[in-house]
Tab-separated table of N, CA and C in Angstrom:
chain	number	residue	atom	x	y	z
G	1	MET	N	27.680	-26.467	-25.693
G	1	MET	CA	26.785	-25.456	-26.213
G	1	MET	C	27.198	-24.067	-25.727
G	2	LYS	N	27.567	-23.990	-24.424
G	2	LYS	CA	28.000	-22.721	-23.854
G	2	LYS	C	29.231	-22.194	-24.582
G	3	LEU	N	30.159	-23.107	-24.900
G	3	LEU	CA	31.376	-22.721	-25.610
G	3	LEU	C	31.037	-22.199	-26.999
G	4	LEU	N	30.093	-22.850	-27.663
G	4	LEU	CA	29.693	-22.415	-28.995
G	4	LEU	C	29.109	-21.011	-28.946
G	5	ILE	N	28.304	-20.723	-27.938
G	5	ILE	CA	27.716	-19.392	-27.797
G	5	ILE	C	28.806	-18.356	-27.549
G	6	LEU	N	29.782	-18.689	-26.692
G	6	LEU	CA	30.878	-17.765	-26.422
G	6	LEU	C	31.719	-17.513	-27.669
G	7	MET	N	31.950	-18.560	-28.431
G	7	MET	CA	32.734	-18.389	-29.655
G	7	MET	C	31.966	-17.540	-30.667
G	8	MET	N	30.637	-17.733	-30.732
G	8	MET	CA	29.831	-16.918	-31.636
G	8	MET	C	29.869	-15.453	-31.199
G	9	ALA	N	29.867	-15.213	-29.886
G	9	ALA	CA	29.953	-13.844	-29.386
G	9	ALA	C	31.269	-13.210	-29.811
G	10	CYS	N	32.344	-13.992	-29.754
G	10	CYS	CA	33.647	-13.479	-30.189
G	10	CYS	C	33.624	-13.135	-31.669
G	11	VAL	N	32.949	-13.972	-32.447
G	11	VAL	CA	32.846	-13.715	-33.888
G	11	VAL	C	32.071	-12.426	-34.120
G	12	LEU	N	30.972	-12.234	-33.368
G	12	LEU	CA	30.191	-11.016	-33.528
G	12	LEU	C	30.981	-9.787	-33.103
G	13	LEU	N	31.747	-9.898	-32.014
G	13	LEU	CA	32.559	-8.774	-31.568
G	13	LEU	C	33.619	-8.410	-32.591
G	14	ALA	N	34.072	-9.389	-33.296
G	14	ALA	CA	35.117	-9.146	-34.294
G	14	ALA	C	34.531	-9.061	-35.694
G	15	SER	N	33.249	-8.695	-35.806
G	15	SER	CA	32.578	-8.692	-37.100
G	15	SER	C	33.201	-7.723	-38.089
G	16	GLY	N	33.947	-6.739	-37.598
G	16	GLY	CA	34.626	-5.817	-38.497
G	16	GLY	C	35.841	-6.427	-39.160
G	17	LEU	N	36.202	-7.634	-38.801
G	17	LEU	CA	37.370	-8.297	-39.367
G	17	LEU	C	36.959	-9.072	-40.605
G	18	SER	N	37.727	-8.966	-41.656
G	18	SER	CA	37.424	-9.744	-42.846
G	18	SER	C	38.245	-11.027	-42.834
G	19	ALA	N	37.839	-12.004	-43.624
G	19	ALA	CA	38.508	-13.306	-43.635
G	19	ALA	C	39.974	-13.188	-44.034
G	20	GLN	N	40.327	-12.205	-44.824
G	20	GLN	CA	41.718	-12.069	-45.250
G	20	GLN	C	42.622	-11.599	-44.117
G	21	ASP	N	42.058	-11.149	-42.993
G	21	ASP	CA	42.843	-10.699	-41.858
G	21	ASP	C	43.107	-11.821	-40.863
G	22	CYS	N	42.788	-13.070	-41.221
G	22	CYS	CA	42.929	-14.192	-40.304
G	22	CYS	C	44.056	-15.123	-40.749
G	23	VAL	N	44.755	-15.674	-39.765
G	23	VAL	CA	45.812	-16.651	-40.029
G	23	VAL	C	45.729	-17.761	-38.994
G	24	LYS	N	46.274	-18.913	-39.325
G	24	LYS	CA	46.377	-20.013	-38.374
G	24	LYS	C	47.838	-20.086	-37.954
G	25	ASN	N	48.115	-20.003	-36.644
G	25	ASN	CA	49.491	-20.012	-36.173
G	25	ASN	C	50.005	-21.444	-35.990
G	26	ARG	N	51.248	-21.578	-35.506
G	26	ARG	CA	51.881	-22.897	-35.354
G	26	ARG	C	51.175	-23.803	-34.360
G	27	ARG	N	50.465	-23.206	-33.414
G	27	ARG	CA	49.743	-24.009	-32.412
G	27	ARG	C	48.348	-24.400	-32.884
G	28	GLY	N	47.981	-24.037	-34.099
G	28	GLY	CA	46.669	-24.378	-34.630
G	28	GLY	C	45.596	-23.375	-34.267
G	29	GLU	N	45.973	-22.259	-33.651
G	29	GLU	CA	45.009	-21.246	-33.265
G	29	GLU	C	44.731	-20.331	-34.457
G	30	THR	N	43.469	-19.985	-34.651
G	30	THR	CA	43.101	-19.031	-35.680
G	30	THR	C	43.067	-17.657	-35.052
G	31	VAL	N	43.790	-16.706	-35.637
G	31	VAL	CA	43.880	-15.353	-35.095
G	31	VAL	C	43.505	-14.376	-36.198
G	32	CYS	N	42.601	-13.453	-35.872
G	32	CYS	CA	42.156	-12.447	-36.825
G	32	CYS	C	42.420	-11.064	-36.242
G	33	SER	N	42.790	-10.104	-37.107
G	33	SER	CA	43.074	-8.766	-36.619
G	33	SER	C	42.899	-7.742	-37.723
G	34	ASN	N	42.442	-6.546	-37.341
G	34	ASN	CA	42.361	-5.439	-38.292
G	34	ASN	C	43.202	-4.250	-37.831
G	35	GLY	N	44.077	-4.467	-36.849
G	35	GLY	CA	44.938	-3.400	-36.339
G	35	GLY	C	44.478	-2.856	-35.001
G	36	ASN	N	43.176	-2.771	-34.769
G	36	ASN	CA	42.648	-2.282	-33.490
G	36	ASN	C	41.936	-3.372	-32.701
G	37	THR	N	41.344	-4.336	-33.385
G	37	THR	CA	40.617	-5.424	-32.734
G	37	THR	C	41.146	-6.742	-33.266
G	38	ALA	N	41.296	-7.713	-32.373
G	38	ALA	CA	41.755	-9.042	-32.778
G	38	ALA	C	40.918	-10.091	-32.060
G	39	ALA	N	40.741	-11.224	-32.712
G	39	ALA	CA	40.013	-12.345	-32.111
G	39	ALA	C	40.789	-13.613	-32.402
G	40	GLY	N	40.730	-14.546	-31.469
G	40	GLY	CA	41.429	-15.806	-31.664
G	40	GLY	C	40.728	-16.919	-30.923
G	41	ALA	N	40.943	-18.145	-31.391
G	41	ALA	CA	40.373	-19.317	-30.733
G	41	ALA	C	41.404	-20.429	-30.746
G	42	ASN	N	41.509	-21.161	-29.642
G	42	ASN	CA	42.421	-22.288	-29.540
G	42	ASN	C	41.605	-23.572	-29.609
G	43	PRO	N	41.753	-24.356	-30.683
G	43	PRO	CA	40.950	-25.572	-30.820
G	43	PRO	C	41.315	-26.645	-29.791
G	44	ASN	N	42.520	-26.571	-29.210
G	44	ASN	CA	42.936	-27.572	-28.221
G	44	ASN	C	42.282	-27.359	-26.866
G	45	THR	N	42.079	-26.095	-26.484
G	45	THR	CA	41.492	-25.797	-25.174
G	45	THR	C	40.045	-25.340	-25.270
G	46	GLY	N	39.615	-24.915	-26.449
G	46	GLY	CA	38.263	-24.389	-26.610
G	46	GLY	C	38.126	-22.960	-26.121
G	47	ASN	N	39.229	-22.330	-25.720
G	47	ASN	CA	39.175	-20.963	-25.218
G	47	ASN	C	39.269	-19.985	-26.381
G	48	ALA	N	38.455	-18.942	-26.322
G	48	ALA	CA	38.478	-17.891	-27.335
G	48	ALA	C	38.811	-16.579	-26.653
G	49	ALA	N	39.391	-15.647	-27.410
G	49	ALA	CA	39.760	-14.350	-26.843
G	49	ALA	C	39.530	-13.250	-27.868
G	50	VAL	N	39.157	-12.082	-27.364
G	50	VAL	CA	38.993	-10.895	-28.192
G	50	VAL	C	39.821	-9.788	-27.549
G	51	ALA	N	40.606	-9.097	-28.351
G	51	ALA	CA	41.443	-8.000	-27.854
G	51	ALA	C	41.115	-6.732	-28.621
G	52	HIS	N	41.116	-5.607	-27.913
G	52	HIS	CA	40.845	-4.315	-28.539
G	52	HIS	C	41.785	-3.267	-27.959
G	53	LYS	N	42.384	-2.469	-28.828
G	53	LYS	CA	43.268	-1.384	-28.389
G	53	LYS	C	42.476	-0.078	-28.445
G	54	ASN	N	42.431	0.660	-27.306
G	54	ASN	CA	41.683	1.915	-27.281
G	54	ASN	C	42.548	3.079	-27.757
G	55	GLN	N	41.968	4.289	-27.751
G	55	GLN	CA	42.668	5.464	-28.267
G	55	GLN	C	43.876	5.855	-27.427
G	56	ASN	N	43.966	5.354	-26.179
G	56	ASN	CA	45.119	5.638	-25.320
G	56	ASN	C	46.218	4.598	-25.452
G	57	GLY	N	46.037	3.602	-26.322
G	57	GLY	CA	47.045	2.575	-26.527
G	57	GLY	C	46.968	1.416	-25.557
G	58	VAL	N	45.900	1.339	-24.744
G	58	VAL	CA	45.718	0.242	-23.797
G	58	VAL	C	44.988	-0.892	-24.506
G	59	THR	N	45.582	-2.080	-24.470
G	59	THR	CA	44.955	-3.250	-25.080
G	59	THR	C	44.225	-4.035	-24.002
G	60	THR	N	42.924	-4.254	-24.207
G	60	THR	CA	42.104	-5.048	-23.299
G	60	THR	C	41.779	-6.354	-23.995
G	61	THR	N	42.104	-7.468	-23.330
G	61	THR	CA	41.825	-8.795	-23.874
G	61	THR	C	40.863	-9.506	-22.940
G	62	GLN	N	39.774	-10.042	-23.492
G	62	GLN	CA	38.799	-10.802	-22.715
G	62	GLN	C	38.729	-12.212	-23.285
G	63	THR	N	38.712	-13.208	-22.380
G	63	THR	CA	38.654	-14.601	-22.815
G	63	THR	C	37.292	-15.199	-22.520
G	64	SER	N	36.982	-16.272	-23.224
G	64	SER	CA	35.686	-16.915	-23.043
G	64	SER	C	35.570	-17.641	-21.715
G	65	ASN	N	36.685	-17.860	-21.009
G	65	ASN	CA	36.595	-18.510	-19.699
G	65	ASN	C	36.527	-17.495	-18.555
G	66	GLY	N	36.369	-16.202	-18.870
G	66	GLY	CA	36.155	-15.193	-17.841
G	66	GLY	C	37.366	-14.372	-17.470
G	67	GLY	N	38.497	-14.586	-18.103
G	67	GLY	CA	39.695	-13.813	-17.797
G	67	GLY	C	39.714	-12.491	-18.545
G	68	GLU	N	40.450	-11.525	-17.992
G	68	GLU	CA	40.604	-10.231	-18.648
G	68	GLU	C	41.999	-9.695	-18.364
G	69	ALA	N	42.614	-9.089	-19.360
G	69	ALA	CA	43.940	-8.504	-19.194
G	69	ALA	C	43.982	-7.143	-19.862
G	70	LYS	N	44.733	-6.214	-19.256
G	70	LYS	CA	44.965	-4.887	-19.831
G	70	LYS	C	46.470	-4.666	-19.854
G	71	SER	N	46.988	-4.161	-20.967
G	71	SER	CA	48.427	-3.951	-21.076
G	71	SER	C	48.740	-2.722	-21.931
G	72	LYS	N	49.907	-2.136	-21.642
G	72	LYS	CA	50.418	-1.010	-22.419
G	72	LYS	C	51.902	-0.887	-22.139
G	73	ASN	N	52.696	-0.782	-23.174
G	73	ASN	CA	54.137	-0.553	-23.068
G	73	ASN	C	54.847	-1.540	-22.145
G	74	GLY	N	54.501	-2.807	-22.214
G	74	GLY	CA	55.184	-3.827	-21.435
G	74	GLY	C	54.712	-3.983	-20.008
G	75	VAL	N	53.717	-3.206	-19.594
G	75	VAL	CA	53.166	-3.307	-18.242
G	75	VAL	C	51.739	-3.811	-18.374
G	76	GLY	N	51.388	-4.841	-17.576
G	76	GLY	CA	50.061	-5.412	-17.714
G	76	GLY	C	49.449	-5.848	-16.407
G	77	VAL	N	48.120	-5.923	-16.404
G	77	VAL	CA	47.350	-6.401	-15.266
G	77	VAL	C	46.342	-7.405	-15.804
G	78	ALA	N	46.210	-8.542	-15.101
G	78	ALA	CA	45.255	-9.571	-15.527
G	78	ALA	C	44.390	-9.975	-14.356
G	79	GLN	N	43.139	-10.355	-14.664
G	79	GLN	CA	42.231	-10.871	-13.647
G	79	GLN	C	41.649	-12.168	-14.162
G	80	GLY	N	41.794	-13.225	-13.359
G	80	GLY	CA	41.260	-14.523	-13.724
G	80	GLY	C	39.783	-14.628	-13.414
G	81	PRO	N	39.134	-15.688	-13.893
G	81	PRO	CA	37.707	-15.850	-13.664
G	81	PRO	C	37.353	-16.005	-12.182
G	82	ASN	N	38.302	-16.390	-11.351
G	82	ASN	CA	38.038	-16.555	-9.918
G	82	ASN	C	38.314	-15.286	-9.116
G	83	GLY	N	38.684	-14.189	-9.786
G	83	GLY	CA	38.932	-12.918	-9.111
G	83	GLY	C	40.382	-12.665	-8.752
G	84	THR	N	41.264	-13.644	-8.916
G	84	THR	CA	42.679	-13.448	-8.644
G	84	THR	C	43.239	-12.444	-9.644
G	85	LYS	N	44.033	-11.500	-9.132
G	85	LYS	CA	44.615	-10.470	-9.987
G	85	LYS	C	46.126	-10.610	-10.004
G	86	ALA	N	46.734	-10.288	-11.136
G	86	ALA	CA	48.186	-10.327	-11.265
G	86	ALA	C	48.632	-9.130	-12.096
G	87	ALA	N	49.821	-8.617	-11.789
G	87	ALA	CA	50.394	-7.506	-12.540
G	87	ALA	C	51.864	-7.785	-12.769
G	88	VAL	N	52.384	-7.312	-13.896
G	88	VAL	CA	53.804	-7.467	-14.185
G	88	VAL	C	54.314	-6.205	-14.862
G	89	ASN	N	55.518	-5.817	-14.504
G	89	ASN	CA	56.172	-4.683	-15.128
G	89	ASN	C	57.322	-5.239	-15.953
G	90	GLY	N	57.185	-5.231	-17.262
G	90	GLY	CA	58.202	-5.761	-18.149
G	90	GLY	C	59.500	-4.984	-18.093
G	91	ASN	N	59.433	-3.736	-17.665
G	91	ASN	CA	60.633	-2.910	-17.586
G	91	ASN	C	61.505	-3.291	-16.390
G	92	THR	N	60.886	-3.654	-15.264
G	92	THR	CA	61.644	-4.010	-14.065
G	92	THR	C	61.693	-5.513	-13.837
G	93	GLY	N	60.768	-6.246	-14.452
G	93	GLY	CA	60.703	-7.694	-14.259
G	93	GLY	C	59.970	-8.098	-12.995
G	94	ASN	N	59.478	-7.130	-12.222
G	94	ASN	CA	58.769	-7.460	-10.988
G	94	ASN	C	57.310	-7.781	-11.293
G	95	ALA	N	56.792	-8.788	-10.612
G	95	ALA	CA	55.404	-9.192	-10.778
G	95	ALA	C	54.728	-9.238	-9.419
G	96	ALA	N	53.412	-9.094	-9.401
G	96	ALA	CA	52.646	-9.158	-8.155
G	96	ALA	C	51.356	-9.921	-8.402
G	97	VAL	N	50.963	-10.720	-7.411
G	97	VAL	CA	49.713	-11.470	-7.484
G	97	VAL	C	48.929	-11.160	-6.220
G	98	ALA	N	47.628	-10.871	-6.378
G	98	ALA	CA	46.773	-10.545	-5.235
G	98	ALA	C	45.602	-11.506	-5.169
G	99	ASN	N	45.321	-12.001	-3.960
G	99	ASN	CA	44.168	-12.867	-3.697
G	99	ASN	C	43.408	-12.303	-2.514
G	100	LYS	N	42.072	-12.311	-2.583
G	100	LYS	CA	41.248	-11.870	-1.472
G	100	LYS	C	40.598	-13.091	-0.845
G	101	ASN	N	40.727	-13.238	0.489
G	101	ASN	CA	40.134	-14.399	1.152
G	101	ASN	C	38.688	-14.125	1.551
G	102	GLN	N	38.049	-15.104	2.183
G	102	GLN	CA	36.634	-14.992	2.537
G	102	GLN	C	36.376	-13.915	3.584
G	103	ASN	N	37.398	-13.481	4.324
G	103	ASN	CA	37.249	-12.423	5.327
G	103	ASN	C	37.484	-11.031	4.750
G	104	GLY	N	37.767	-10.942	3.452
G	104	GLY	CA	37.995	-9.655	2.811
G	104	GLY	C	39.416	-9.143	2.908
G	105	VAL	N	40.356	-9.990	3.375
G	105	VAL	CA	41.761	-9.593	3.472
G	105	VAL	C	42.450	-9.917	2.149
G	106	THR	N	43.083	-8.914	1.551
G	106	THR	CA	43.805	-9.113	0.305
G	106	THR	C	45.277	-9.327	0.611
G	107	THR	N	45.825	-10.443	0.140
G	107	THR	CA	47.249	-10.739	0.282
G	107	THR	C	47.899	-10.545	-1.077
G	108	THR	N	48.899	-9.686	-1.137
G	108	THR	CA	49.630	-9.423	-2.376
G	108	THR	C	51.067	-9.867	-2.189
G	109	LYS	N	51.552	-10.701	-3.108
G	109	LYS	CA	52.944	-11.161	-3.067
G	109	LYS	C	53.627	-10.693	-4.342
G	110	THR	N	54.876	-10.192	-4.191
G	110	THR	CA	55.630	-9.722	-5.348
G	110	THR	C	56.739	-10.700	-5.703
G	111	GLY	N	57.193	-10.607	-6.931
G	111	GLY	CA	58.250	-11.479	-7.411
G	111	GLY	C	59.581	-11.242	-6.741
G	112	ASN	N	59.775	-10.056	-6.169
G	112	ASN	CA	61.059	-9.776	-5.518
G	112	ASN	C	61.028	-10.055	-4.021
G	113	GLY	N	59.982	-10.728	-3.524
G	113	GLY	CA	59.942	-11.153	-2.128
G	113	GLY	C	59.088	-10.326	-1.194
G	114	GLY	N	58.409	-9.314	-1.671
G	114	GLY	CA	57.555	-8.509	-0.812
G	114	GLY	C	56.194	-9.159	-0.608
G	115	GLU	N	55.561	-8.821	0.512
G	115	GLU	CA	54.222	-9.330	0.796
G	115	GLU	C	53.448	-8.272	1.573
G	116	ALA	N	52.164	-8.116	1.225
G	116	ALA	CA	51.310	-7.158	1.925
G	116	ALA	C	49.962	-7.788	2.196
G	117	LYS	N	49.382	-7.446	3.342
G	117	LYS	CA	48.031	-7.859	3.691
G	117	LYS	C	47.254	-6.588	3.985
G	118	THR	N	46.116	-6.400	3.295
G	118	THR	CA	45.339	-5.177	3.451
G	118	THR	C	43.848	-5.483	3.550
G	119	LYS	N	43.144	-4.586	4.230
G	119	LYS	CA	41.686	-4.644	4.311
G	119	LYS	C	41.200	-3.254	4.699
G	120	ASN	N	40.233	-2.737	3.958
G	120	ASN	CA	39.622	-1.429	4.247
G	120	ASN	C	40.647	-0.307	4.375
G	121	GLY	N	41.658	-0.306	3.528
G	121	GLY	CA	42.649	0.762	3.526
G	121	GLY	C	43.709	0.663	4.603
G	122	MET	N	43.683	-0.384	5.412
G	122	MET	CA	44.687	-0.575	6.454
G	122	MET	C	45.431	-1.865	6.161
G	123	GLY	N	46.705	-1.947	6.605
G	123	GLY	CA	47.417	-3.173	6.350
G	123	GLY	C	48.846	-3.161	6.819
G	124	VAL	N	49.509	-4.267	6.528
G	124	VAL	CA	50.905	-4.471	6.882
G	124	VAL	C	51.617	-4.997	5.647
G	125	ALA	N	52.809	-4.453	5.378
G	125	ALA	CA	53.609	-4.902	4.241
G	125	ALA	C	55.019	-5.194	4.711
G	126	GLN	N	55.596	-6.260	4.172
G	126	GLN	CA	56.981	-6.597	4.477
G	126	GLN	C	57.736	-6.668	3.170
G	127	GLY	N	58.802	-5.876	3.081
G	127	GLY	CA	59.611	-5.828	1.880
G	127	GLY	C	60.652	-6.926	1.862
G	128	PRO	N	61.335	-7.077	0.722
G	128	PRO	CA	62.345	-8.121	0.607
G	128	PRO	C	63.529	-7.926	1.545
G	129	GLY	N	63.778	-6.715	2.034
G	129	GLY	CA	64.880	-6.440	2.946
G	129	GLY	C	64.445	-6.465	4.402
G	130	ASP	N	63.377	-7.163	4.726
G	130	ASP	CA	62.819	-7.275	6.080
G	130	ASP	C	62.350	-5.943	6.659
G	131	THR	N	62.045	-4.974	5.829
G	131	THR	CA	61.429	-3.739	6.292
G	131	THR	C	59.933	-3.981	6.402
G	132	THR	N	59.354	-3.633	7.559
G	132	THR	CA	57.923	-3.814	7.772
G	132	THR	C	57.264	-2.449	7.885
G	133	CYS	N	56.179	-2.271	7.129
G	133	CYS	CA	55.433	-1.019	7.161
G	133	CYS	C	53.989	-1.341	7.538
G	134	ALA	N	53.396	-0.456	8.334
G	134	ALA	CA	52.013	-0.658	8.756
G	134	ALA	C	51.236	0.632	8.600
G	135	LYS	N	49.946	0.481	8.304
G	135	LYS	CA	49.044	1.621	8.242
G	135	LYS	C	47.770	1.217	8.950
G	136	GLY	N	47.439	1.918	10.032
G	136	GLY	CA	46.225	1.671	10.782
G	136	GLY	C	45.446	2.956	10.951
G	137	LYS	N	44.433	2.932	11.819
G	137	LYS	CA	43.612	4.127	12.041
G	137	LYS	C	44.448	5.274	12.589
G	138	ASN	N	45.330	4.988	13.545
G	138	ASN	CA	46.110	6.050	14.173
G	138	ASN	C	47.618	5.855	14.024
G	139	HIS	N	48.026	5.009	13.126
G	139	HIS	CA	49.450	4.706	13.007
G	139	HIS	C	49.821	4.509	11.542
G	140	GLN	N	50.982	5.016	11.176
G	140	GLN	CA	51.518	4.791	9.843
G	140	GLN	C	53.019	4.930	9.915
G	141	GLY	N	53.726	3.947	9.383
G	141	GLY	CA	55.172	4.050	9.398
G	141	GLY	C	55.846	2.727	9.106
G	142	CYS	N	57.174	2.775	9.012
G	142	CYS	CA	57.967	1.594	8.685
G	142	CYS	C	59.114	1.460	9.677
G	143	LYS	N	59.556	0.240	9.876
G	143	LYS	CA	60.747	-0.004	10.691
G	143	LYS	C	61.449	-1.245	10.173
G	144	GLN	N	62.728	-1.344	10.453
G	144	GLN	CA	63.520	-2.452	9.957
G	144	GLN	C	63.796	-3.452	11.049
């Protein structure tokens, strides 16, 4: 029932789309679009998504399972329903994933081997070349 309500919400959000703007792709998903707003549903997973491009060219996609993604020019940021965030730069190929633990410490790992731990604007980061940088109340700097 919850899924049906979410799918109906997607239909209402995409109410500006006419039936002629919809197609079924190779995976069996129905996708509708009018150029600025698109809606889709996957019958295999039951997940639905609505995407909208704003006046700045940023596309925001929201899914019925609580995920959200924003992208522009090959660079994107996504947040899962559990709060995990991920970003990727299509131009450099580098990606980063951030998780916050129960103590409020955010750990960010990058695709090129970097890792950072931060809390309240302070933290420690280690780059792929074993360079360590720290920022504290009275200290800021890097060393190899």
